[in-house]
JSON list of C-alpha atoms in Angstrom, two decimals:
[
{"chain": "A", "resi": 1, "resn": "UNK", "atom": "CA", "xyz": [0.00, 0.00, 0.00]},
{"chain": "A", "resi": 2, "resn": "UNK", "atom": "CA", "xyz": [2.86, 2.36, 0.85]},
{"chain": "A", "resi": 3, "resn": "UNK", "atom": "CA", "xyz": [4.43, 2.09, -2.58]},
{"chain": "A", "resi": 4, "resn": "UNK", "atom": "CA", "xyz": [1.14, 2.11, -4.48]},
{"chain": "A", "resi": 5, "resn": "UNK", "atom": "CA", "xyz": [0.60, 5.63, -3.11]},
{"chain": "A", "resi": 6, "resn": "UNK", "atom": "CA", "xyz": [4.15, 6.72, -3.90]},
{"chain": "A", "resi": 7, "resn": "UNK", "atom": "CA", "xyz": [4.03, 5.40, -7.48]},
{"chain": "A", "resi": 8, "resn": "UNK", "atom": "CA", "xyz": [0.53, 6.76, -8.08]},
{"chain": "A", "resi": 9, "resn": "UNK", "atom": "CA", "xyz": [1.57, 10.23, -6.90]},
{"chain": "A", "resi": 10, "resn": "UNK", "atom": "CA", "xyz": [4.91, 10.28, -8.74]},
{"chain": "A", "resi": 11, "resn": "UNK", "atom": "CA", "xyz": [6.97, 10.16, -5.54]},
{"chain": "A", "resi": 12, "resn": "UNK", "atom": "CA", "xyz": [8.99, 7.15, -6.71]},
{"chain": "A", "resi": 13, "resn": "UNK", "atom": "CA", "xyz": [9.66, 5.59, -10.10]},
{"chain": "A", "resi": 14, "resn": "UNK", "atom": "CA", "xyz": [8.10, 2.12, -10.41]},
{"chain": "A", "resi": 15, "resn": "UNK", "atom": "CA", "xyz": [11.53, 0.62, -11.21]},
{"chain": "A", "resi": 16, "resn": "UNK", "atom": "CA", "xyz": [12.88, 2.03, -7.92]},
{"chain": "A", "resi": 17, "resn": "UNK", "atom": "CA", "xyz": [10.37, 0.30, -5.62]},
{"chain": "A", "resi": 18, "resn": "UNK", "atom": "CA", "xyz": [12.47, -2.02, -3.48]},
{"chain": "A", "resi": 19, "resn": "UNK", "atom": "CA", "xyz": [11.77, -5.74, -3.53]},
{"chain": "A", "resi": 20, "resn": "UNK", "atom": "CA", "xyz": [9.93, -6.89, -0.42]},
{"chain": "A", "resi": 21, "resn": "UNK", "atom": "CA", "xyz": [10.04, -10.58, 0.48]},
{"chain": "A", "resi": 22, "resn": "UNK", "atom": "CA", "xyz": [6.58, -12.11, 0.10]},
{"chain": "A", "resi": 23, "resn": "UNK", "atom": "CA", "xyz": [5.24, -9.17, -1.91]},
{"chain": "A", "resi": 24, "resn": "UNK", "atom": "CA", "xyz": [5.08, -10.18, -5.55]},
{"chain": "A", "resi": 25, "resn": "UNK", "atom": "CA", "xyz": [3.63, -6.96, -6.98]},
{"chain": "A", "resi": 26, "resn": "UNK", "atom": "CA", "xyz": [4.85, -5.91, -10.41]},
{"chain": "A", "resi": 27, "resn": "UNK", "atom": "CA", "xyz": [5.33, -2.15, -10.13]},
{"chain": "A", "resi": 28, "resn": "UNK", "atom": "CA", "xyz": [6.96, -1.46, -13.50]},
{"chain": "A", "resi": 29, "resn": "UNK", "atom": "CA", "xyz": [4.54, -2.24, -16.34]},
{"chain": "A", "resi": 30, "resn": "UNK", "atom": "CA", "xyz": [6.91, -1.10, -19.07]},
{"chain": "A", "resi": 31, "resn": "UNK", "atom": "CA", "xyz": [5.90, 2.55, -19.21]},
{"chain": "A", "resi": 32, "resn": "UNK", "atom": "CA", "xyz": [5.30, 5.18, -16.56]},
{"chain": "A", "resi": 33, "resn": "UNK", "atom": "CA", "xyz": [1.69, 5.97, -17.53]},
{"chain": "A", "resi": 34, "resn": "UNK", "atom": "CA", "xyz": [0.58, 2.32, -17.29]},
{"chain": "A", "resi": 35, "resn": "UNK", "atom": "CA", "xyz": [2.50, 1.80, -14.05]},
{"chain": "A", "resi": 36, "resn": "UNK", "atom": "CA", "xyz": [1.00, 4.91, -12.42]},
{"chain": "A", "resi": 37, "resn": "UNK", "atom": "CA", "xyz": [-2.49, 3.91, -13.61]},
{"chain": "A", "resi": 38, "resn": "UNK", "atom": "CA", "xyz": [-2.12, 0.47, -11.98]},
{"chain": "A", "resi": 39, "resn": "UNK", "atom": "CA", "xyz": [-0.86, 2.07, -8.76]},
{"chain": "A", "resi": 40, "resn": "UNK", "atom": "CA", "xyz": [-3.77, 4.57, -8.76]},
{"chain": "A", "resi": 41, "resn": "UNK", "atom": "CA", "xyz": [-6.15, 1.62, -9.10]},
{"chain": "A", "resi": 42, "resn": "UNK", "atom": "CA", "xyz": [-4.60, 0.02, -6.01]},
{"chain": "A", "resi": 43, "resn": "UNK", "atom": "CA", "xyz": [-4.98, 3.29, -4.09]},
{"chain": "A", "resi": 44, "resn": "UNK", "atom": "CA", "xyz": [-8.64, 3.45, -5.18]},
{"chain": "A", "resi": 45, "resn": "UNK", "atom": "CA", "xyz": [-9.36, -0.20, -4.32]},
{"chain": "A", "resi": 46, "resn": "UNK", "atom": "CA", "xyz": [-7.80, 0.19, -0.86]},
{"chain": "A", "resi": 47, "resn": "UNK", "atom": "CA", "xyz": [-9.80, 3.43, -0.30]},
{"chain": "A", "resi": 48, "resn": "UNK", "atom": "CA", "xyz": [-6.58, 5.14, 0.76]},
{"chain": "A", "resi": 49, "resn": "UNK", "atom": "CA", "xyz": [-6.91, 8.66, 2.16]},
{"chain": "A", "resi": 50, "resn": "UNK", "atom": "CA", "xyz": [-3.23, 8.95, 3.10]},
{"chain": "A", "resi": 51, "resn": "UNK", "atom": "CA", "xyz": [0.05, 7.31, 2.20]},
{"chain": "A", "resi": 52, "resn": "UNK", "atom": "CA", "xyz": [0.42, 4.10, 4.20]},
{"chain": "A", "resi": 53, "resn": "UNK", "atom": "CA", "xyz": [3.37, 4.04, 6.57]},
{"chain": "A", "resi": 54, "resn": "UNK", "atom": "CA", "xyz": [5.94, 1.29, 6.73]},
{"chain": "A", "resi": 55, "resn": "UNK", "atom": "CA", "xyz": [6.05, 1.68, 10.52]},
{"chain": "A", "resi": 56, "resn": "UNK", "atom": "CA", "xyz": [2.37, 2.21, 11.31]},
{"chain": "A", "resi": 57, "resn": "UNK", "atom": "CA", "xyz": [0.25, 1.12, 14.23]},
{"chain": "A", "resi": 58, "resn": "UNK", "atom": "CA", "xyz": [-1.32, -1.39, 11.80]},
{"chain": "A", "resi": 59, "resn": "UNK", "atom": "CA", "xyz": [1.97, -3.23, 11.44]},
{"chain": "A", "resi": 60, "resn": "UNK", "atom": "CA", "xyz": [2.28, -3.47, 15.22]},
{"chain": "A", "resi": 61, "resn": "UNK", "atom": "CA", "xyz": [-1.32, -4.67, 15.65]},
{"chain": "A", "resi": 62, "resn": "UNK", "atom": "CA", "xyz": [-2.37, -1.39, 17.30]},
{"chain": "A", "resi": 63, "resn": "UNK", "atom": "CA", "xyz": [-4.73, -0.08, 14.60]},
{"chain": "A", "resi": 64, "resn": "UNK", "atom": "CA", "xyz": [-7.63, -1.19, 12.45]},
{"chain": "A", "resi": 65, "resn": "UNK", "atom": "CA", "xyz": [-9.46, 0.38, 9.54]},
{"chain": "A", "resi": 66, "resn": "UNK", "atom": "CA", "xyz": [-13.21, -0.11, 9.76]},
{"chain": "A", "resi": 67, "resn": "UNK", "atom": "CA", "xyz": [-16.25, 1.88, 8.82]},
{"chain": "A", "resi": 68, "resn": "UNK", "atom": "CA", "xyz": [-19.24, 1.77, 11.15]},
{"chain": "A", "resi": 69, "resn": "UNK", "atom": "CA", "xyz": [-22.78, 2.66, 10.09]},
{"chain": "A", "resi": 70, "resn": "UNK", "atom": "CA", "xyz": [-26.01, 2.36, 12.05]},
{"chain": "A", "resi": 71, "resn": "UNK", "atom": "CA", "xyz": [-29.51, 3.75, 12.19]},
{"chain": "A", "resi": 72, "resn": "UNK", "atom": "CA", "xyz": [-31.17, 5.20, 15.27]},
{"chain": "A", "resi": 73, "resn": "UNK", "atom": "CA", "xyz": [-29.26, 4.86, 18.50]},
{"chain": "A", "resi": 74, "resn": "UNK", "atom": "CA", "xyz": [-26.99, 2.26, 20.08]},
{"chain": "A", "resi": 75, "resn": "UNK", "atom": "CA", "xyz": [-27.01, 1.31, 23.74]},
{"chain": "A", "resi": 76, "resn": "UNK", "atom": "CA", "xyz": [-23.40, 0.78, 24.79]},
{"chain": "A", "resi": 77, "resn": "UNK", "atom": "CA", "xyz": [-21.32, 0.58, 27.93]},
{"chain": "A", "resi": 78, "resn": "UNK", "atom": "CA", "xyz": [-18.20, 2.75, 28.08]},
{"chain": "A", "resi": 79, "resn": "UNK", "atom": "CA", "xyz": [-14.87, 1.79, 29.58]},
{"chain": "A", "resi": 80, "resn": "UNK", "atom": "CA", "xyz": [-15.95, 3.05, 33.00]},
{"chain": "A", "resi": 81, "resn": "UNK", "atom": "CA", "xyz": [-18.99, 0.74, 32.97]},
{"chain": "A", "resi": 82, "resn": "UNK", "atom": "CA", "xyz": [-21.49, 3.53, 32.36]},
{"chain": "A", "resi": 83, "resn": "UNK", "atom": "CA", "xyz": [-24.42, 2.90, 29.98]},
{"chain": "A", "resi": 84, "resn": "UNK", "atom": "CA", "xyz": [-24.32, 5.33, 27.05]},
{"chain": "A", "resi": 85, "resn": "UNK", "atom": "CA", "xyz": [-26.83, 6.01, 24.29]},
{"chain": "A", "resi": 86, "resn": "UNK", "atom": "CA", "xyz": [-24.87, 6.63, 21.10]},
{"chain": "A", "resi": 87, "resn": "UNK", "atom": "CA", "xyz": [-26.54, 8.61, 18.33]},
{"chain": "A", "resi": 88, "resn": "UNK", "atom": "CA", "xyz": [-23.56, 10.24, 16.59]},
{"chain": "A", "resi": 89, "resn": "UNK", "atom": "CA", "xyz": [-20.11, 9.34, 15.40]},
{"chain": "A", "resi": 90, "resn": "UNK", "atom": "CA", "xyz": [-18.59, 11.77, 17.89]},
{"chain": "A", "resi": 91, "resn": "UNK", "atom": "CA", "xyz": [-20.31, 9.92, 20.73]},
{"chain": "A", "resi": 92, "resn": "UNK", "atom": "CA", "xyz": [-19.03, 6.59, 19.38]},
{"chain": "A", "resi": 93, "resn": "UNK", "atom": "CA", "xyz": [-15.52, 8.06, 19.25]},
{"chain": "A", "resi": 94, "resn": "UNK", "atom": "CA", "xyz": [-15.79, 8.93, 22.96]},
{"chain": "A", "resi": 95, "resn": "UNK", "atom": "CA", "xyz": [-16.90, 5.40, 23.84]},
{"chain": "A", "resi": 96, "resn": "UNK", "atom": "CA", "xyz": [-14.00, 3.99, 21.82]},
{"chain": "A", "resi": 97, "resn": "UNK", "atom": "CA", "xyz": [-11.56, 6.32, 23.55]},
{"chain": "A", "resi": 98, "resn": "UNK", "atom": "CA", "xyz": [-12.82, 5.12, 26.94]},
{"chain": "A", "resi": 99, "resn": "UNK", "atom": "CA", "xyz": [-11.46, 1.69, 25.93]},
{"chain": "A", "resi": 100, "resn": "UNK", "atom": "CA", "xyz": [-8.20, 3.09, 24.55]},
{"chain": "A", "resi": 101, "resn": "UNK", "atom": "CA", "xyz": [-9.28, 2.95, 20.90]},
{"chain": "A", "resi": 102, "resn": "UNK", "atom": "CA", "xyz": [-9.04, 6.40, 19.30]},
{"chain": "A", "resi": 103, "resn": "UNK", "atom": "CA", "xyz": [-10.57, 7.65, 16.05]},
{"chain": "A", "resi": 104, "resn": "UNK", "atom": "CA", "xyz": [-8.43, 9.55, 13.54]},
{"chain": "A", "resi": 105, "resn": "UNK", "atom": "CA", "xyz": [-11.18, 11.78, 12.15]},
{"chain": "A", "resi": 106, "resn": "UNK", "atom": "CA", "xyz": [-9.12, 12.87, 9.12]},
{"chain": "A", "resi": 107, "resn": "UNK", "atom": "CA", "xyz": [-8.90, 9.22, 7.95]},
{"chain": "A", "resi": 108, "resn": "UNK", "atom": "CA", "xyz": [-12.50, 7.91, 7.95]},
{"chain": "A", "resi": 109, "resn": "UNK", "atom": "CA", "xyz": [-11.90, 4.20, 8.66]},
{"chain": "A", "resi": 110, "resn": "UNK", "atom": "CA", "xyz": [-8.86, 4.54, 10.97]},
{"chain": "A", "resi": 111, "resn": "UNK", "atom": "CA", "xyz": [-8.98, 3.65, 14.68]},
{"chain": "A", "resi": 112, "resn": "UNK", "atom": "CA", "xyz": [-5.86, 3.12, 16.79]},
{"chain": "A", "resi": 113, "resn": "UNK", "atom": "CA", "xyz": [-4.30, 2.94, 20.22]},
{"chain": "A", "resi": 114, "resn": "UNK", "atom": "CA", "xyz": [-3.04, 6.52, 19.99]},
{"chain": "A", "resi": 115, "resn": "UNK", "atom": "CA", "xyz": [-5.20, 8.18, 17.31]},
{"chain": "A", "resi": 116, "resn": "UNK", "atom": "CA", "xyz": [-2.42, 8.14, 14.70]}
]
């Protein structure tokens, strides 16, 4: 994901993407336009809002990308054991934070141990 962003945005030439053991992606498709198009398609398919890090909380098992939708209200219990009626995303973010799971609002699906 990291290099799909970099290739798609012209930050690295496809031929310069380092080989990564276990990652058999062909970055160089013979011409820059085709290679960038393929990388942009990966960025689109992964719904990437930001360049993926090579040292992210995801790699360390401290983050997850998930989108949550609901209708009406949710009855939940926060980390302090208090019953909470959740009607908005902001309220859900507070409940998550009470368990040590923080929402990065600028990246719609991203939740992590530290909000990054």
